[in-house]
Amino acid sequence: MDESSFPPYPPGLKGHQLLPHLREMQRNPLSFLMRLQESFGDVVFFEAGKRRACWINHPEGIKRVLQDNSGNYTKDTIQYNMLSTITGKGLLTSDGPLWFRQRRLEQPAFSRQRLAALDQIVLPAVDRLLERWQTAAQNSALLDVDSEMMRLTLEVVGKALFSIDLSDSASRLTAATLTVLDDIVHRVRHPIGLPRFFPTPRNLKFHAALSTLDATIYNLIAERRQNHQRSEDMLGILLTARDEETGQPMSEKQIRDEVITLLIAGHETVASALTWGWYLLAENPLVWERMRAEIAQVLNRRPPKTDDLQDLVYTGWVFDETLRLYPPAWLITRKATQTDEILGYRVDPETLIILSPYTIHRHPKFWEEPGRFAPIRFSPGHEAKRPRYAYIPFGGGPRLCIGNNFALTEARLVLARIAQHFRLFLPESAEIKMDALVTLRPHGGLPMRVDSL
Ligand code: HEM
């Protein structure tokens, strides 16, 4: 293409114009983006020296990046490069042929048949939680719902994908997960900090947490190898996989990378969404009443089974709507490899593409009263009126979240089972603030009171 026929760059901020915003960009990136939309519209360009970034907040533009021209966009971005200091080249951070091979390999562990059996794993884990909560309810003690959800979802993913019982070690492992993830966010926000090999207290804490996670994973692999157990779970798949051309097994490091990716991506996200779900239900008593009524009508007091989820329709919408308002993965980034045109604007190679489920889920052109918690938006009549890419809690296109149905099944079972036994309330003085870390988290946790029903 001749330069003069290129479409224009999108409107936005250049060089010194960015300076006054740096602090807010670091501290509160989401409110910064939302404000920019008012000034510049759905596509905003940032330029600092040779670095270019483009935030796209329109379903058509998002579809172009994630689906229609997805081959032009890689995960070679600061977000994924930082994450890969923990997860290596696991499925979430890899690209190209490695990603393609691993995705094909791992997909069967999320088959419909395996998800149908998820209730057998979720319910015992929830029952352990209910027992703990009973004591808290009797003592009128506050519970940190955030860490309770983390512990629960880690137990579930450990058992479902790797057949390991993490009920005793879950709290330790979730703390280690949060430490390593918080460190990534810290590094992105403070790019001129000391490198990881300097023995600062922060670095020492990071390395200790990563060693805890690594030790758990390498033990898990070693034990399975020793037992010679054949299993069709994810670990079984990874251990028995052979390269089609060389016949070689997967390296120990690659297996470790896939396992740590799935353990982290598979629990922190679901936990974040469930935590916000309890918050929203406490704030919206009418939604809570309607969800409770549905659960009572479909299940009476018996525990839910995966099969029941098709009848727990409203409960499903409650979770969908929670993912709209508080999408755990609030940021999706890509790097352009070739020139592209998006919504009439020019995108050069090397441009960082920023997509945000959070901002598109609150875009007033596609969502009426976007700040309101209204699960009814997910009824089929309403859904049909929206562009598909206005709702992207799990991303889209070939890199769509591999665990999306796993997460939806697990979360609905958890909501239904807990709601049969407890109602959760926010303490009167509570002022809940959101932190946009690797996922969206309530600042300082989510203390709640639980009442037995
Ligand atoms: C509510 C829960 C979840 C949310 C909101 C979520 C969100 C996402 C999003 C937005 C992506 C795409 C990222 C991108 O395109 O850059 C993704 C990818 C991924 N997710 Fe999830 N996820 C959830 C649950 C899970 C679970 C339960 C697992 C595994 C057990 C999982 C494993 C992964 C993996 C491995 C990828 C990379 C897939 C690929 O690139 O092929 N996620 N997730």
mmCIF file of N, CA and C in Angstrom, residues 62-71 388-389 396-398:
data_model
loop_
_atom_site.group_PDB
_atom_site.id
_atom_site.type_symbol
_atom_site.label_atom_id
_atom_site.label_comp_id
_atom_site.label_asym_id
_atom_site.label_seq_id
_atom_site.Cartn_x
_atom_site.Cartn_y
_atom_site.Cartn_z
ATOM 1 N N ILE A 62 -13.084 -5.079 18.150
ATOM 2 C CA ILE A 62 -12.640 -6.194 19.003
ATOM 3 C C ILE A 62 -12.703 -7.504 18.198
ATOM 4 N N LYS A 63 -13.779 -7.638 17.427
ATOM 5 C CA LYS A 63 -13.940 -8.844 16.600
ATOM 6 C C LYS A 63 -12.807 -8.934 15.571
ATOM 7 N N ARG A 64 -12.431 -7.798 15.022
ATOM 8 C CA ARG A 64 -11.334 -7.790 14.033
ATOM 9 C C ARG A 64 -10.050 -8.367 14.656
ATOM 10 N N VAL A 65 -9.756 -7.945 15.890
ATOM 11 C CA VAL A 65 -8.504 -8.361 16.539
ATOM 12 C C VAL A 65 -8.590 -9.816 17.028
ATOM 13 N N LEU A 66 -9.697 -10.152 17.669
ATOM 14 C CA LEU A 66 -9.757 -11.483 18.299
ATOM 15 C C LEU A 66 -10.150 -12.585 17.326
ATOM 16 N N GLN A 67 -10.893 -12.196 16.297
ATOM 17 C CA GLN A 67 -11.395 -13.258 15.422
ATOM 18 C C GLN A 67 -11.010 -13.081 13.952
ATOM 19 N N ASP A 68 -11.531 -12.016 13.310
ATOM 20 C CA ASP A 68 -11.411 -11.953 11.848
ATOM 21 C C ASP A 68 -9.965 -11.883 11.356
ATOM 22 N N ASN A 69 -9.130 -11.134 12.074
ATOM 23 C CA ASN A 69 -7.732 -11.031 11.627
ATOM 24 C C ASN A 69 -6.799 -11.438 12.779
ATOM 25 N N SER A 70 -7.245 -12.454 13.535
ATOM 26 C CA SER A 70 -6.505 -12.811 14.764
ATOM 27 C C SER A 70 -5.063 -13.224 14.469
ATOM 28 N N GLY A 71 -4.823 -13.760 13.259
ATOM 29 C CA GLY A 71 -3.475 -14.200 12.907
ATOM 30 C C GLY A 71 -2.469 -13.047 12.886
ATOM 31 N N ARG A 388 -22.228 -9.747 19.276
ATOM 32 C CA ARG A 388 -21.548 -10.793 20.041
ATOM 33 C C ARG A 388 -20.344 -10.233 20.815
ATOM 34 N N TYR A 389 -19.588 -9.346 20.186
ATOM 35 C CA TYR A 389 -18.341 -8.886 20.821
ATOM 36 C C TYR A 389 -18.531 -7.687 21.763
ATOM 37 N N GLY A 396 -12.416 -14.194 22.874
ATOM 38 C CA GLY A 396 -13.137 -14.666 21.694
ATOM 39 C C GLY A 396 -12.171 -15.162 20.642
ATOM 40 N N GLY A 397 -12.729 -15.715 19.560
ATOM 41 C CA GLY A 397 -11.898 -16.226 18.463
ATOM 42 C C GLY A 397 -11.100 -17.442 18.915
ATOM 43 N N PRO A 398 -10.005 -17.733 18.203
ATOM 44 C CA PRO A 398 -9.250 -18.955 18.507
ATOM 45 C C PRO A 398 -8.682 -18.969 19.920
#
